[in-house]
Amino acid sequence: MLLKVDNLSIEFESAGQKTLAVNNMSFEIGQGKTVGLVGESGSGKSVTSLAIMGLIPNPPGKIVGGSILFEGTDLTKVEESAYRQYRGNKISMIFQEPMTSLNPVFTVGYQISEVLQLHKGLSKKEAWQQSIDLLDQVGIPNPSQKISAYPHELSGGQKQRVMIAMAIGCEPQLLIADEPTTALDVTIQKQVLELLQKLQEKHKMSMLFITHDLGVIKEIADDVLVMYRGKLVESGKVKDLFKNPAHPYTRGLLKCRPPLDIRPQRLPTVADFLSPTGEAQNPNVDTSDRAVKKQGKEILLKVQNLEKKFPIRGGILGGVKSYFEAVKNVSFDVPRGTTLGLVGESGSGKTTLGRSILRLIEPTAGEVHYGNTSLTDLGREELRQMRRKMQIIFQDPYASLNPRMTIGEALLEPMKIHSIGNSRQDRIDLAADLLKRVGLAPEHLQRYPHEFSGGQRQRICIARALTVNPEFIICDECVSALDVSIQAQILNLLLDLQDQFNLTYVFISHDLSVVKFISDEVAVMYKGEIVEKNYSDELYKNPQHSYTQKLLAAIPRA
């Protein structure tokens, strides 16, 4: 047995209050085996992995019980100075967010070489050459050029591959992968999973793979552990767990991911399965295409031949050398009260298209008509007035909320700008009502963004978009980094709000199962162009374009 965790308990202390983040956790990882650790944010997955790495910050964290045996040595009793022979050398970790894990001021080559020089005693030249070999192993194109690139010059998938290269550089016996595919496109995710399996086979590694997506676990793991509120609630072979999940929490995690074969009216959430009945409250299925029922509605948004080009500058004087076409000749209509799903990989032009529609960035050519108004012809003040009808929910809720403003101030600001409500008290009452509609409490108005979870912050951003009574909302990857259960709650909420307010959505995502659930029609973008557009159910039953077929084939099936 390579690793044995026995009755591990970890406690955090904050403002005089103690929280047991991990409670009597026990499991084993055999040589060359992959164990999946699954659960929602806050369940204790990452804290468990940090304990194995000896990275629990003390204070505020402390291991208060149990042992972590690695090849028979109890790591909880190893001095920090001696931990180096284990950390990065025998046990390595791929962290969840590559952009915050990579140093932005150093090239990726410098950062990989540093690890090799420190742990393997290689010379600078030897480490540099081995770094190129590692980048080649993890499938980065032109490794001899990319080694001199800075993190911001690489795509999300490439940054994650650099993190994998750093982690396997010293050929560790145990690799801990903490949510390594969470915010990646399905095609990149599939490549990363295949890469990890190939490297595991080559280096005879064991792996602890942490995620909240059971579909991913099914693809990669031999055994699975399910954590809930710091406790291990279920464990076993992957096949057994998928066939016959025993704990209601596990059943909830399996069921709340949008299915591809049917169209539920609502998605079940984990809370439904943890209710006294132990089953989803609303299992009704609507297998007919919702879009057919919405045919004949008036067109609210009409996009014609829209283009966006970005100048590429170079030379001593920084002149324009050429143009990058992010959006190429895109046209589509969105009827009132319907949802158009916009799907494609990162870099396909989805976000640029969404922002060009609202003129948050100016389109290079083409026209956007909103009802009878041409948005592309509006002056600055007229456009500001129109923005009351059109809103956007951004991908990162934390980055789009001002950390210095309370939630109340963030909700009141757009109402004040657009003269909504006769007094401040009117606006406060409206803000409190909106918070209730999105499943939060009026007393949350006094709190700051950092006091909320990711799912709660996304609800606040939805409430803020609703403060000006819009008719049309662009949802830009607004559920991409959320746990599957929180994702289900947000998707249900968006459908409820659409029914209440007759809202029209353009829903941007790289997750095809999510897009199928919420959309009436789906447009597939590839390299700036819409390559396929059809009713949601029809597109998934009978994809015509090879790119759509590739996206569908890459979805992990739970």
mmCIF file of N, CA, C and O in Angstrom, residues 80 82 94 112 249 328 352 397 400 440 464 476 484 496 534 550:
data_model
loop_
_atom_site.group_PDB
_atom_site.id
_atom_site.type_symbol
_atom_site.label_atom_id
_atom_site.label_comp_id
_atom_site.label_asym_id
_atom_site.label_seq_id
_atom_site.Cartn_x
_atom_site.Cartn_y
_atom_site.Cartn_z
ATOM 1 N N GLU A 80 9.156 19.868 9.012
ATOM 2 C CA GLU A 80 9.002 20.630 7.758
ATOM 3 C C GLU A 80 10.262 20.543 6.903
ATOM 4 O O GLU A 80 10.195 20.398 5.686
ATOM 5 N N ALA A 82 12.352 18.162 6.638
ATOM 6 C CA ALA A 82 12.497 16.825 6.027
ATOM 7 C C ALA A 82 11.388 16.533 5.019
ATOM 8 O O ALA A 82 11.470 15.551 4.264
ATOM 9 N N ILE A 94 -1.110 18.793 -8.787
ATOM 10 C CA ILE A 94 -1.579 19.742 -9.807
ATOM 11 C C ILE A 94 -2.683 20.554 -9.138
ATOM 12 O O ILE A 94 -3.706 20.002 -8.739
ATOM 13 N N ILE A 112 9.533 25.369 -14.575
ATOM 14 C CA ILE A 112 9.706 23.911 -14.609
ATOM 15 C C ILE A 112 11.153 23.559 -14.255
ATOM 16 O O ILE A 112 11.415 22.635 -13.466
ATOM 17 N N TYR A 249 -26.723 11.460 -0.882
ATOM 18 C CA TYR A 249 -25.867 12.543 -1.404
ATOM 19 C C TYR A 249 -25.226 12.121 -2.734
ATOM 20 O O TYR A 249 -25.170 12.901 -3.689
ATOM 21 N N LYS A 328 -16.637 36.237 -37.311
ATOM 22 C CA LYS A 328 -16.658 36.347 -38.770
ATOM 23 C C LYS A 328 -18.079 36.190 -39.301
ATOM 24 O O LYS A 328 -18.649 35.097 -39.233
ATOM 25 N N THR A 352 -16.679 37.306 -27.228
ATOM 26 C CA THR A 352 -16.514 38.490 -28.085
ATOM 27 C C THR A 352 -17.821 38.818 -28.795
ATOM 28 O O THR A 352 -18.215 39.985 -28.877
ATOM 29 N N PRO A 397 -18.159 35.691 -11.001
ATOM 30 C CA PRO A 397 -18.973 36.583 -10.166
ATOM 31 C C PRO A 397 -18.141 37.407 -9.187
ATOM 32 O O PRO A 397 -18.494 38.530 -8.854
ATOM 33 N N SER A 400 -16.676 40.422 -10.951
ATOM 34 C CA SER A 400 -17.643 41.425 -11.425
ATOM 35 C C SER A 400 -18.389 42.118 -10.287
ATOM 36 O O SER A 400 -19.249 42.951 -10.525
ATOM 37 N N LEU A 440 -31.851 34.122 -1.753
ATOM 38 C CA LEU A 440 -31.052 34.676 -0.658
ATOM 39 C C LEU A 440 -31.970 35.459 0.283
ATOM 40 O O LEU A 440 -33.149 35.646 -0.004
ATOM 41 N N ARG A 464 -28.556 41.431 -9.568
ATOM 42 C CA ARG A 464 -28.127 42.761 -10.039
ATOM 43 C C ARG A 464 -28.557 42.996 -11.484
ATOM 44 O O ARG A 464 -28.970 44.095 -11.854
ATOM 45 N N ASP A 476 -22.939 34.772 -19.752
ATOM 46 C CA ASP A 476 -21.635 34.399 -20.294
ATOM 47 C C ASP A 476 -20.931 33.415 -19.361
ATOM 48 O O ASP A 476 -20.339 33.817 -18.363
ATOM 49 N N VAL A 484 -21.840 20.828 -9.501
ATOM 50 C CA VAL A 484 -22.989 20.379 -10.290
ATOM 51 C C VAL A 484 -24.323 20.674 -9.595
ATOM 52 O O VAL A 484 -25.316 20.982 -10.249
ATOM 53 N N ASP A 496 -37.002 29.705 -14.108
ATOM 54 C CA ASP A 496 -38.110 30.300 -13.341
ATOM 55 C C ASP A 496 -38.252 31.792 -13.656
ATOM 56 O O ASP A 496 -39.358 32.300 -13.861
ATOM 57 N N ASN A 534 -29.574 24.867 -34.801
ATOM 58 C CA ASN A 534 -30.785 24.045 -34.927
ATOM 59 C C ASN A 534 -31.530 24.069 -33.593
ATOM 60 O O ASN A 534 -31.019 24.560 -32.595
ATOM 61 N N LYS A 550 -17.720 16.191 -32.644
ATOM 62 C CA LYS A 550 -16.522 16.072 -31.788
ATOM 63 C C LYS A 550 -16.824 16.569 -30.372
ATOM 64 O O LYS A 550 -16.434 15.945 -29.381
#
